[in-house]
Coordinates of C-alpha atoms in Angstrom, one line a residue:
Chain K
T1 CA 31.9 -6.0 -2.7
P2 CA 33.0 -5.3 -6.3
V3 CA 30.2 -5.6 -8.8
L4 CA 30.9 -8.1 -11.5
A5 CA 29.6 -6.4 -14.6
E6 CA 28.5 -9.0 -17.2
K7 CA 27.3 -6.8 -20.1
F8 CA 24.6 -8.0 -22.4
G9 CA 25.0 -5.1 -24.8
L10 CA 21.3 -4.2 -24.5
G11 CA 19.8 -0.7 -24.5
R12 CA 21.5 2.3 -26.0
V13 CA 23.3 5.3 -24.6
A14 CA 20.9 8.0 -23.4
L15 CA 21.4 11.4 -25.0
P16 CA 21.9 14.6 -23.0
E17 CA 18.6 16.0 -24.2
E18 CA 16.8 12.9 -23.1
I19 CA 18.4 13.0 -19.6
A20 CA 17.6 16.7 -19.3
A21 CA 14.0 16.1 -20.2
W22 CA 13.4 13.4 -17.5
D23 CA 16.0 14.1 -14.9
Q24 CA 14.2 17.0 -13.2
E25 CA 14.4 16.2 -9.5
V26 CA 15.6 18.8 -7.1
R27 CA 17.7 17.7 -4.1
P28 CA 17.9 19.1 -0.6
D29 CA 21.3 20.7 -1.4
G30 CA 19.7 22.5 -4.3
T31 CA 21.1 20.3 -7.0
G32 CA 18.7 20.4 -9.9
L33 CA 17.3 23.9 -9.2
P34 CA 16.9 25.8 -12.5
V35 CA 17.9 29.4 -12.8
G36 CA 14.8 31.5 -12.2
S37 CA 12.8 33.6 -9.7
G38 CA 9.4 34.6 -8.4
D39 CA 7.8 36.4 -5.5
A40 CA 4.7 35.9 -3.4
I41 CA 2.9 38.7 -5.2
D42 CA 3.2 37.1 -8.5
G43 CA 2.6 33.8 -6.8
E44 CA -0.7 34.8 -5.4
E45 CA -2.1 35.5 -8.8
I46 CA -0.9 32.2 -10.3
F47 CA -2.1 30.4 -7.2
A48 CA -5.5 31.9 -7.5
D49 CA -5.7 30.9 -11.1
K50 CA -4.2 27.4 -11.0
C51 CA -4.2 26.1 -7.4
A52 CA -6.8 27.8 -5.2
S53 CA -9.8 25.8 -6.5
C54 CA -8.5 22.9 -4.5
H55 CA -6.0 24.4 -2.0
G56 CA -7.9 27.5 -1.2
D57 CA -7.1 31.2 -1.7
F58 CA -4.7 31.2 1.3
A59 CA -3.4 27.6 0.7
E60 CA -5.6 26.6 3.6
G61 CA -7.2 23.7 1.7
I62 CA -10.8 23.1 0.5
D63 CA -12.8 20.1 1.6
N64 CA -10.5 17.0 1.7
W65 CA -7.8 18.6 -0.5
P66 CA -4.4 19.1 1.1
K67 CA -3.8 22.1 3.3
L68 CA -0.5 23.7 2.3
A69 CA -0.3 26.3 5.1
G70 CA -0.9 26.5 8.8
G71 CA -0.5 23.9 11.6
A72 CA 2.6 25.5 13.1
D73 CA 3.6 23.7 16.4
T74 CA 0.8 21.1 16.1
L75 CA 2.9 18.0 15.4
D76 CA 2.6 16.7 19.0
H77 CA -1.1 17.5 19.2
E78 CA -3.8 14.9 19.1
D79 CA -4.7 15.9 15.5
P80 CA -1.6 17.5 13.9
L81 CA -1.9 19.7 10.9
K82 CA 1.0 18.8 8.6
T83 CA 1.8 21.4 5.9
V84 CA 4.8 22.8 4.0
G85 CA 5.3 25.2 6.9
S86 CA 4.6 22.9 9.8
Y87 CA 6.0 19.6 8.6
W88 CA 8.1 19.6 5.4
P89 CA 11.8 19.4 6.1
Y90 CA 13.2 20.7 2.8
L91 CA 12.1 23.5 0.5
S92 CA 13.6 21.5 -2.4
T93 CA 10.7 19.1 -2.1
T94 CA 8.1 21.8 -2.6
F95 CA 9.8 23.1 -5.7
D96 CA 10.4 19.6 -7.1
Y97 CA 6.9 18.3 -6.4
V98 CA 5.0 21.4 -7.7
K99 CA 7.1 21.5 -10.8
R100 CA 6.7 17.8 -11.6
S101 CA 3.3 16.9 -10.4
M102 CA 1.1 20.0 -10.0
P103 CA -1.5 21.2 -10.8
F104 CA -3.3 17.9 -10.3
G105 CA -4.5 17.0 -13.7
A106 CA -2.2 19.3 -15.6
A107 CA 1.3 18.4 -14.2
G108 CA 4.4 19.7 -15.9
T109 CA 2.8 22.8 -17.4
L110 CA 4.3 25.4 -15.1
T111 CA 7.4 27.4 -16.0
D112 CA 10.3 27.5 -13.7
D113 CA 9.5 31.1 -12.7
E114 CA 5.9 30.2 -12.0
V115 CA 7.1 27.4 -9.7
Y116 CA 9.4 29.8 -7.9
A117 CA 6.5 32.3 -7.5
I118 CA 4.0 29.6 -6.3
T119 CA 6.6 28.3 -3.8
A120 CA 7.1 31.8 -2.6
Y121 CA 3.3 32.2 -2.1
I122 CA 3.1 29.0 -0.2
L123 CA 6.0 30.2 2.1
Y124 CA 4.2 33.6 2.5
S125 CA 1.0 31.8 3.4
N126 CA 2.9 30.0 6.1
D127 CA 4.3 33.3 7.5
M128 CA 7.8 32.1 6.5
I129 CA 8.8 35.1 4.3
E130 CA 7.8 38.7 3.8
D131 CA 5.8 39.6 0.7
D132 CA 8.7 41.3 -0.9
F133 CA 11.0 38.3 -0.7
V134 CA 12.1 37.1 -4.2
L135 CA 12.7 33.4 -4.2
S136 CA 15.3 32.3 -6.7
N137 CA 18.0 29.7 -7.2
E138 CA 20.2 32.3 -5.4
T139 CA 18.0 33.0 -2.4
F140 CA 16.6 29.4 -2.0
F141 CA 18.6 28.7 1.1
D142 CA 17.7 31.9 2.9
V143 CA 14.5 30.3 3.9
D144 CA 14.4 28.4 7.2
M145 CA 12.2 25.3 7.3
P146 CA 10.7 25.1 10.8
N147 CA 10.6 21.3 10.9
A148 CA 13.9 20.7 9.3
A149 CA 15.2 18.9 12.4
G150 CA 11.9 17.0 13.0
F151 CA 12.9 13.7 11.5
I152 CA 14.8 10.7 12.7
V153 CA 15.9 7.7 10.6
D154 CA 13.8 4.5 11.2
D155 CA 14.8 3.3 14.7
R156 CA 12.5 0.3 15.1
A157 CA 15.5 -2.0 15.3
T158 CA 16.3 -0.5 18.7
T159 CA 13.0 0.8 20.0
E160 CA 10.7 -2.0 19.0
Y161 CA 12.2 -5.2 17.8
P162 CA 14.0 -6.3 21.0
Q163 CA 10.9 -5.8 23.2
W164 CA 8.6 -7.6 20.8
S165 CA 10.7 -10.7 20.2
G166 CA 11.0 -14.1 21.9
E167 CA 8.6 -16.8 23.0
P168 CA 5.1 -15.2 23.5
C169 CA 2.6 -16.0 26.3
M170 CA 0.2 -18.9 25.4
E171 CA -1.8 -19.5 28.6
N172 CA -3.3 -17.1 31.3
C173 CA -2.0 -14.1 29.4
K174 CA -4.7 -11.8 30.8
T175 CA -7.2 -12.1 33.6
D176 CA -9.9 -10.0 32.1
V177 CA -10.8 -9.0 28.5
K178 CA -13.2 -6.1 27.9
I179 CA -14.4 -4.6 24.6
T180 CA -13.2 -1.0 24.6
M181 CA -14.2 0.1 21.1
R182 CA -16.6 -1.1 18.3
A183 CA -16.6 -0.2 14.6
L184 CA -20.4 -0.4 14.4
V185 CA -20.7 2.5 16.8
L186 CA -18.8 4.7 14.3
D187 CA -20.7 3.2 11.4
V188 CA -18.4 4.6 8.6
T189 CA -18.0 1.4 6.6
P190 CA -19.5 1.7 3.1
N191 CA -22.7 -0.2 2.6
Q192 CA -22.3 -3.3 0.6
T193 CA -25.2 -5.2 -0.8
A194 CA -28.2 -5.6 1.5
A195 CA -27.3 -9.3 2.0
E196 CA -23.9 -8.6 3.4
P197 CA -23.1 -8.5 7.1
A198 CA -21.9 -4.9 7.3
A199 CA -25.5 -3.7 6.6
E200 CA -27.2 -6.6 8.5
A201 CA -25.3 -6.2 11.7
K202 CA -26.1 -2.5 11.9
V203 CA -29.0 -2.5 14.3
Chain A
M1 CA -33.7 -11.1 -13.9
T2 CA -34.1 -13.9 -16.5
N3 CA -36.5 -16.8 -16.1
K4 CA -33.5 -19.1 -15.9
T5 CA -32.1 -17.2 -13.0
S6 CA -35.5 -17.2 -11.2
R7 CA -35.8 -20.9 -11.6
R8 CA -32.3 -21.4 -10.2
A9 CA -33.1 -19.1 -7.3
F10 CA -36.3 -21.2 -6.6
L11 CA -34.3 -24.4 -6.6
R12 CA -31.6 -22.9 -4.4
G13 CA -34.4 -22.0 -2.0
A14 CA -35.7 -25.5 -2.1
A15 CA -32.2 -26.8 -1.4
A16 CA -31.9 -24.5 1.6
V17 CA -35.0 -26.0 3.1
G18 CA -33.6 -29.5 2.6
A19 CA -30.3 -28.5 4.2
G20 CA -32.2 -26.8 7.1
A21 CA -33.6 -30.1 8.1
A22 CA -30.2 -31.5 8.6
T23 CA -28.5 -28.9 10.7
V24 CA -27.7 -31.2 13.7
G25 CA -24.5 -33.1 12.8
A26 CA -24.9 -35.7 10.1
A27 CA -28.5 -36.4 11.0
A28 CA -30.7 -38.2 8.4
A29 CA -32.6 -36.0 5.9
Q30 CA -36.3 -36.0 6.4
T31 CA -37.1 -35.5 2.7
P32 CA -35.2 -36.4 -0.4
D33 CA -33.2 -33.5 -1.8
P34 CA -34.6 -32.4 -5.2
L35 CA -31.1 -31.2 -6.2
I36 CA -30.3 -34.9 -6.2
T37 CA -33.5 -36.6 -7.0
K38 CA -34.6 -34.3 -9.9
V39 CA -32.6 -34.1 -13.0
Q40 CA -31.2 -30.5 -13.0
P41 CA -31.0 -28.5 -16.2
W42 CA -27.2 -28.4 -16.0
A43 CA -27.2 -32.2 -16.0
S44 CA -29.3 -32.4 -19.1
E45 CA -29.0 -29.3 -21.2
L46 CA -25.8 -27.8 -22.7
G47 CA -23.4 -25.4 -21.2
D48 CA -21.4 -22.6 -23.0
G49 CA -19.1 -23.4 -25.9
V50 CA -15.4 -22.9 -25.7
D51 CA -15.7 -19.8 -27.9
A52 CA -18.1 -18.0 -25.6
V53 CA -15.5 -16.2 -23.5
R54 CA -12.0 -15.5 -24.7
Y55 CA -10.8 -14.1 -21.4
G56 CA -13.1 -15.0 -18.5
L57 CA -14.3 -13.2 -15.4
P58 CA -15.5 -15.0 -12.2
I59 CA -19.0 -16.5 -12.3
E60 CA -21.7 -14.0 -11.5
F61 CA -22.4 -15.6 -8.1
E62 CA -19.0 -14.4 -6.9
G63 CA -20.0 -10.8 -7.7
D64 CA -19.2 -9.6 -4.2
V65 CA -15.6 -10.6 -4.4
V66 CA -14.5 -7.3 -5.8
R67 CA -12.4 -4.3 -4.9
R68 CA -14.1 -1.7 -2.8
N69 CA -13.6 2.0 -2.3
V70 CA -14.1 4.0 0.9
E71 CA -15.2 7.4 -0.3
W72 CA -14.5 9.5 2.8
L73 CA -10.8 8.4 3.0
T74 CA -9.6 10.7 0.2
A75 CA -10.5 13.9 -1.7
D76 CA -11.2 12.1 -4.9
T77 CA -10.9 8.7 -6.5
I78 CA -7.8 9.5 -8.6
S79 CA -5.2 9.9 -5.8
S80 CA -6.8 7.2 -3.8
I81 CA -7.0 3.6 -2.6
N82 CA -9.2 0.6 -2.9
F83 CA -9.2 -2.7 -1.1
T84 CA -8.6 -6.4 -2.0
P85 CA -11.5 -8.7 -0.9
I86 CA -9.2 -10.7 1.4
H87 CA -12.2 -11.9 3.4
A88 CA -13.4 -14.0 0.5
L89 CA -10.1 -15.3 -0.8
D90 CA -8.1 -18.4 0.2
G91 CA -4.6 -19.6 -0.5
T92 CA -2.1 -16.8 -1.0
I93 CA -2.1 -15.7 -4.6
T94 CA -4.2 -12.6 -5.2
P95 CA -6.2 -12.6 -8.4
Q96 CA -5.0 -9.6 -10.3
G97 CA -8.5 -8.4 -11.2
C98 CA -9.4 -7.8 -7.6
A99 CA -6.0 -6.9 -6.2
F100 CA -6.0 -3.4 -4.6
E101 CA -5.0 -0.2 -6.4
R102 CA -3.3 2.9 -5.1
H103 CA -2.7 5.7 -7.5
H104 CA -1.5 9.3 -7.0
S105 CA -2.6 10.5 -10.4
G106 CA -4.7 7.7 -11.7
A107 CA -4.0 4.4 -13.6
I108 CA -2.3 5.5 -16.8
E109 CA -2.3 3.7 -20.1
L110 CA 1.2 3.1 -21.4
R111 CA 1.8 0.9 -24.5
K112 CA 4.8 -1.3 -24.7
E113 CA 5.8 0.5 -27.9
D114 CA 5.8 3.8 -26.0
Y115 CA 7.6 2.5 -23.0
R116 CA 11.1 3.7 -22.2
L117 CA 13.3 3.0 -19.2
M118 CA 16.3 5.3 -18.5
I119 CA 19.2 4.6 -16.2
N120 CA 21.3 7.7 -15.5
G121 CA 23.3 9.4 -12.8
L122 CA 26.5 7.9 -11.4
V123 CA 26.8 5.2 -14.0
D124 CA 29.4 4.4 -16.6
R125 CA 27.0 4.8 -19.5
P126 CA 23.5 6.2 -19.1
L127 CA 21.2 3.9 -20.9
V128 CA 17.7 3.9 -22.5
F129 CA 15.9 0.5 -22.7
T130 CA 12.8 -0.3 -24.7
Y131 CA 10.3 -2.9 -23.4
A132 CA 11.7 -5.4 -25.9
D133 CA 15.2 -4.9 -24.5
L134 CA 14.0 -5.8 -21.0
E135 CA 12.6 -9.1 -22.2
R136 CA 16.1 -10.1 -23.4
F137 CA 17.8 -10.0 -19.9
P138 CA 17.9 -13.1 -17.8
R139 CA 14.6 -13.5 -15.8
E140 CA 13.7 -14.4 -12.2
N141 CA 10.4 -15.5 -10.7
H142 CA 9.4 -14.7 -7.1
V143 CA 6.3 -14.5 -5.0
Y144 CA 6.1 -11.3 -2.8
F145 CA 3.4 -9.4 -1.0
C146 CA 2.9 -5.7 -1.7
E147 CA 1.4 -3.9 1.3
C148 CA 0.5 -0.3 1.3
A149 CA 2.3 1.6 4.1
A150 CA -1.2 2.9 5.1
N151 CA -2.8 -0.6 5.4
T152 CA -4.7 -0.6 8.7
G153 CA -3.9 3.1 9.1
M154 CA -7.5 4.1 9.7
E155 CA -7.5 1.9 12.8
W156 CA -4.8 3.7 14.8
A157 CA -7.3 5.7 16.7
G158 CA -9.8 2.9 17.2
A159 CA -11.9 0.3 15.6
Q160 CA -13.3 2.1 12.5
L161 CA -14.0 0.0 9.5
N162 CA -16.1 -3.2 9.7
G163 CA -14.4 -5.9 7.6
A164 CA -11.0 -7.4 6.9
Q165 CA -11.2 -6.0 3.3
F166 CA -11.2 -2.5 4.7
T167 CA -8.9 -2.9 7.7
H168 CA -6.3 -5.1 6.0
G169 CA -7.0 -5.2 2.3
M170 CA -4.4 -2.7 1.0
I171 CA -2.3 -5.7 0.1
H172 CA -1.8 -8.2 -2.7
N173 CA 0.5 -11.2 -3.2
M174 CA 1.7 -12.2 -6.7
E175 CA 4.2 -14.3 -8.5
Y176 CA 6.4 -11.8 -10.4
T177 CA 8.6 -12.3 -13.4
G178 CA 11.2 -9.8 -14.3
V179 CA 14.8 -8.7 -14.4
S180 CA 16.8 -8.0 -11.2
L181 CA 17.5 -4.3 -10.8
R182 CA 21.1 -5.4 -10.2
T183 CA 21.4 -6.7 -13.7
L184 CA 20.2 -3.5 -15.2
L185 CA 22.4 -1.3 -13.0
E186 CA 25.4 -3.5 -14.0
E187 CA 24.5 -3.1 -17.7
A188 CA 24.9 0.7 -17.2
G189 CA 28.1 0.1 -15.1
L190 CA 28.7 1.1 -11.5
D191 CA 32.4 1.7 -11.5
T192 CA 31.8 5.5 -11.8
A193 CA 29.7 5.3 -8.6
G194 CA 32.8 4.2 -6.6
D195 CA 32.0 3.1 -3.0
L196 CA 28.5 1.7 -3.4
S197 CA 27.7 1.5 0.3
A198 CA 26.8 5.1 0.5
K199 CA 25.0 5.3 -2.8
W200 CA 21.3 5.5 -3.6
V201 CA 18.9 5.0 -6.5
F202 CA 16.1 7.3 -7.1
V203 CA 13.2 5.7 -9.0
E204 CA 10.3 7.4 -10.6
G205 CA 7.2 6.4 -12.6
A206 CA 5.9 7.7 -16.0
D207 CA 2.7 9.1 -14.5
A208 CA 2.1 12.7 -13.5
S209 CA 2.6 12.0 -9.8
S210 CA 5.9 10.4 -10.7
N211 CA 5.9 8.8 -7.2
G212 CA 9.7 9.2 -6.9
R213 CA 11.4 7.4 -4.1
S214 CA 15.0 7.0 -2.9
I215 CA 16.2 3.4 -2.3
P216 CA 19.6 2.6 -0.7
M217 CA 22.0 0.8 -3.0
D218 CA 22.4 -2.3 -0.8
K219 CA 18.6 -3.0 -1.2
A220 CA 18.8 -2.1 -5.0
L221 CA 21.5 -4.6 -5.5
D222 CA 19.9 -7.3 -3.3
D223 CA 16.5 -8.4 -4.3
V224 CA 14.7 -5.6 -6.1
L225 CA 13.0 -6.7 -9.4
V226 CA 12.0 -4.7 -12.5
A227 CA 8.9 -6.8 -13.2
F228 CA 6.8 -7.2 -16.3
K229 CA 4.6 -10.2 -15.5
A230 CA 2.5 -11.0 -12.5
N231 CA 0.7 -14.3 -11.8
G232 CA 1.8 -15.4 -15.3
E233 CA 0.5 -12.6 -17.4
A234 CA 1.4 -9.0 -18.2
L235 CA 0.9 -6.6 -15.3
R236 CA -2.6 -5.0 -15.2
K237 CA -2.8 -1.4 -16.3
E238 CA -3.6 -0.4 -12.8
H239 CA -0.6 -2.3 -11.4
G240 CA 1.9 -0.5 -13.6
Y241 CA 1.7 -2.0 -17.1
P242 CA 4.0 -2.7 -18.7
V243 CA 6.8 -2.5 -16.0
R244 CA 6.9 -1.9 -12.3
L245 CA 9.3 -2.1 -9.5
V246 CA 9.0 -4.9 -7.0
V247 CA 10.7 -4.2 -3.6
P248 CA 10.4 -7.3 -1.5
G249 CA 9.2 -6.7 2.1
W250 CA 9.2 -2.9 1.8
E251 CA 6.2 -0.5 1.9
G252 CA 4.0 -0.5 -1.2
N253 CA 4.7 3.1 -2.1
M254 CA 8.2 2.1 -3.1
W255 CA 6.9 -0.4 -5.7
I256 CA 7.0 2.3 -8.4
K257 CA 4.6 1.6 -11.2
W258 CA 5.0 2.5 -14.9
I259 CA 8.7 2.9 -13.9
R260 CA 10.5 5.2 -16.4
R261 CA 13.8 6.2 -14.7
I262 CA 16.4 5.0 -12.3
E263 CA 19.1 7.4 -11.2
V264 CA 22.2 6.4 -9.3
M265 CA 22.9 9.1 -6.7
D266 CA 25.2 9.9 -3.8
G267 CA 22.3 10.7 -1.5
P268 CA 18.5 10.5 -1.2
V269 CA 16.3 13.0 -3.0
E270 CA 13.9 13.4 0.0
S271 CA 11.0 13.6 -2.4
R272 CA 7.5 14.4 -1.4
E273 CA 6.7 10.7 -1.0
E274 CA 9.5 10.3 1.6
T275 CA 9.0 13.6 3.5
S276 CA 5.5 14.9 3.5
K277 CA 4.1 11.3 3.1
Y278 CA 5.5 7.9 4.3
T279 CA 7.0 9.5 7.3
D280 CA 5.6 8.4 10.7
T281 CA 4.9 11.0 13.4
L282 CA 5.5 10.0 17.0
A283 CA 3.7 11.3 20.0
D284 CA 6.4 13.9 20.7
G285 CA 6.0 15.4 17.2
V286 CA 9.2 13.9 15.9
S287 CA 8.7 11.8 12.8
R288 CA 10.5 8.7 11.6
K289 CA 11.6 8.7 8.0
W290 CA 12.7 5.8 5.8
T291 CA 10.5 3.3 7.6
W292 CA 10.8 0.9 4.6
A293 CA 10.2 -2.6 6.0
M294 CA 6.7 -3.9 6.7
D295 CA 6.8 -5.7 10.0
A296 CA 5.2 -9.1 10.7
K297 CA 1.4 -9.0 10.6
S298 CA -1.6 -11.2 10.3
V299 CA -5.4 -11.1 10.2
V300 CA -8.1 -13.7 10.5
T301 CA -10.0 -13.4 7.2
S302 CA -12.8 -15.8 8.1
P303 CA -14.8 -15.6 10.2
S304 CA -14.7 -11.8 10.0
P305 CA -17.4 -9.1 9.6
Q306 CA -17.9 -9.7 5.9
S307 CA -17.5 -13.5 6.3
P308 CA -19.8 -14.5 9.2
I309 CA -20.4 -18.0 10.4
K310 CA -23.6 -19.2 8.7
H311 CA -23.5 -22.9 9.5
G312 CA -24.1 -23.0 13.2
K313 CA -22.1 -25.0 15.8
G314 CA -19.6 -27.7 15.0
P315 CA -16.6 -27.9 12.7
L316 CA -15.3 -24.4 11.9
V317 CA -12.4 -23.4 9.8
I318 CA -10.7 -20.3 11.2
T319 CA -8.3 -19.0 8.5
G320 CA -6.2 -16.0 7.7
L321 CA -3.1 -14.5 6.3
A322 CA 0.3 -13.7 7.8
W323 CA 3.3 -11.9 6.3
T324 CA 6.5 -10.2 7.2
G325 CA 8.9 -7.9 5.4
N326 CA 11.8 -9.0 7.5
G327 CA 12.0 -12.7 6.4
A328 CA 9.6 -15.6 6.6
I329 CA 6.6 -16.4 8.8
T330 CA 7.4 -19.2 11.1
R331 CA 4.3 -19.5 13.3
V332 CA 0.8 -18.0 13.7
D333 CA -1.1 -18.3 17.0
V334 CA -4.8 -17.8 17.2
S335 CA -6.8 -16.8 20.3
K336 CA -10.6 -17.2 20.7
D337 CA -10.8 -15.3 24.0
G338 CA -9.2 -11.9 23.2
G339 CA -5.6 -13.0 24.0
K340 CA -6.0 -14.9 27.2
T341 CA -5.1 -18.2 25.7
W342 CA -3.5 -19.0 22.4
E343 CA -3.4 -22.1 20.1
T344 CA -0.8 -22.5 17.4
A345 CA -2.4 -22.6 13.9
R346 CA -1.4 -24.8 11.0
L347 CA 0.5 -23.1 8.2
A348 CA -0.7 -24.3 4.8
K349 CA 2.9 -24.2 3.6
P350 CA 6.2 -23.2 5.3
G351 CA 6.5 -19.4 5.2
E352 CA 8.3 -18.0 2.2
K353 CA 10.4 -14.9 2.4
M354 CA 8.4 -11.6 2.0
A355 CA 5.4 -13.5 0.8
M356 CA 2.0 -14.2 2.2
T357 CA 1.4 -17.3 4.3
R358 CA -2.0 -18.9 4.8
F359 CA -2.9 -20.3 8.2
Y360 CA -5.8 -22.5 9.4
L361 CA -7.1 -23.4 12.8
D362 CA -9.6 -26.3 12.4
T363 CA -11.8 -26.1 15.4
D364 CA -15.1 -27.2 16.9
W365 CA -17.3 -24.2 17.6
D366 CA -19.7 -24.6 20.6
G367 CA -21.7 -21.6 19.5
S368 CA -20.4 -19.2 22.2
E369 CA -19.1 -15.7 21.7
M370 CA -15.5 -15.4 20.6
L371 CA -12.9 -12.6 20.5
L372 CA -10.8 -13.9 17.6
Q373 CA -7.2 -12.8 17.2
S374 CA -4.1 -13.9 15.3
R375 CA -0.5 -13.3 16.2
A376 CA 2.3 -13.8 13.6
M377 CA 5.9 -14.6 14.3
D378 CA 8.8 -14.4 11.8
D379 CA 12.2 -16.0 11.5
T380 CA 13.9 -13.0 13.3
G381 CA 11.9 -14.0 16.4
Y382 CA 9.7 -10.9 16.1
V383 CA 6.2 -11.3 17.5
Q384 CA 3.3 -9.2 16.1
P385 CA 2.5 -6.6 18.8
T386 CA -0.9 -5.5 20.1
K387 CA -2.2 -2.1 19.2
A388 CA -1.6 -1.0 22.8
Q389 CA 2.1 -1.9 22.5
L390 CA 2.4 0.0 19.3
R391 CA 0.7 3.0 20.7
E392 CA 2.9 3.0 23.7
V393 CA 6.0 3.5 21.5
R394 CA 4.4 5.6 18.7
G395 CA 1.3 7.3 20.0
L396 CA -1.7 7.7 17.7
N397 CA -0.5 9.8 14.8
S398 CA 2.0 7.7 12.8
I399 CA -0.6 6.9 10.1
Y400 CA 1.5 4.2 8.5
H401 CA 2.9 0.8 9.6
N402 CA 0.0 -0.4 11.8
N403 CA 0.7 -4.1 12.2
C404 CA -1.3 -4.6 15.4
I405 CA -3.1 -7.7 16.4
Q406 CA -6.7 -7.4 15.1
T407 CA -9.7 -8.5 17.1
W408 CA -13.0 -9.8 15.7
L409 CA -16.0 -10.2 18.1
V410 CA -17.9 -13.2 16.8
R411 CA -21.4 -13.4 18.3
E412 CA -23.5 -16.4 19.1
N413 CA -25.4 -15.8 15.9
G414 CA -22.2 -16.0 13.9
E415 CA -22.0 -12.4 13.0
A416 CA -18.6 -10.7 13.5
E417 CA -17.6 -7.1 14.3
N418 CA -14.3 -5.2 14.4
V419 CA -13.6 -4.3 18.0
E420 CA -10.8 -3.3 20.3
V421 CA -10.2 -5.1 23.6
S422 CA -8.5 -4.2 26.8

């Protein structure tokens, strides 16, 4: 349908410098990648300085902070480990996210070469490149992402909606009902005030 | 504690004794109720003046109706979640002050004077708007729910958290005022974009996380709002002040807060928030992406673990909330026996599109144990599934989009617990 453009004459034209400052995203086809380069050896040093306090020296993650490496071939396991190596479909996302939003608490402070080097170190930590591989806007697509083919577009309209539609059962829907799991056995709900049931019910 | 409070506490105690004597139906009181027969201080002395509170908070006795955090869920409280106290609320409008928060780099402070919104990419003229500019476009008002994609996510593997606030409280429902995204895109002009059916918008926030998400153009031109008011007043800081995106029916992550840029593009960005996160892994290890809509869902908010039955047998109001991202709620059924038999509940109002619906089942409780469930239906004919049905299709690892039927075990003493049933 054609868009009927009723103009109000509000706002002003964005200047190229302004667009360049905010339009930073990198797309899967490499659009938005700046010119630059870095390797895992440089990356290791930067990572140790700016990333390892949360993500670990080998990108393996500390405490509850995200693990960036490991987990290969675990996606169909009971407890999959989803990392850049095991899960992320596009390398562009790693560059884009690190450049715009990392380090946590000091986002936007890395140079483009630093982001290339950190990205290279994350790839190296995932055994995806050799230590002498120089990642750059030129070599960006020489890296294979193991789970690139691991995603499908939302298919609920065919796999779920038809079978969960229509008049539901109202009477005699089950013969027997048994309790199979109880939250109080796990006991991981935060304590509220003493008078509240979460604490009282815990006997 | 002040003397005044102690005296009130004493009187409340006395009242409880009086009420205790009258537990059986409308039986006669044995002794006169001093709350009636004695002149109370509030019926004699003076209350607060109109200048005492310029912007009020709830009365202190409602101090438990607050957002709560679950520490073990996330690494820190900055990129984290808290929960709306839905167990204690009624109606459908969520008070902003206790409406849940989800941030990825904290709730930022952004003055209207410092606010800028850019529209760029495949538009005729890339534009910059100030906050004042946005207030000059024609406005719309709509009530919509915002549900985090991860709401109920901790319950995939079993019954974990004991309370509707924790299992279902990553949600709020507000009346938004704003400008349609369509109006802003048309102001920039979409002739340059050509065939719009294959176009996308990428939207990002002003915060460090940016929370960038790709939205297909047909949704962007349909009902998405660029909102600056919620429930009548400016957005709260933690909900995106001064401007946020409202994406009716779709997962909360896409409701970009502190929105600073909208780019018209010929494809999705596949940003971190739509690849690493907000993708749903199935049992075979393949993951769904772009699972935008939130399917029909409901929960009994009372009785529930944080809202036990304290009044004994007799009249009982079973109540809860239902919502769907695919249209309007048409019906909610309630079961007291874990799904063997169902009764159709009463909707407080006819369901509204992509907004919360309140339901009631006014019942007579005989004091026996119940396994309470609710089951929502929407105007597409979709019926809220059980957790077993969901698991059969998806397995246990999809993290997001858990819209299963919830079960509360209500014991004879009125206490309730989060359980799973066969």
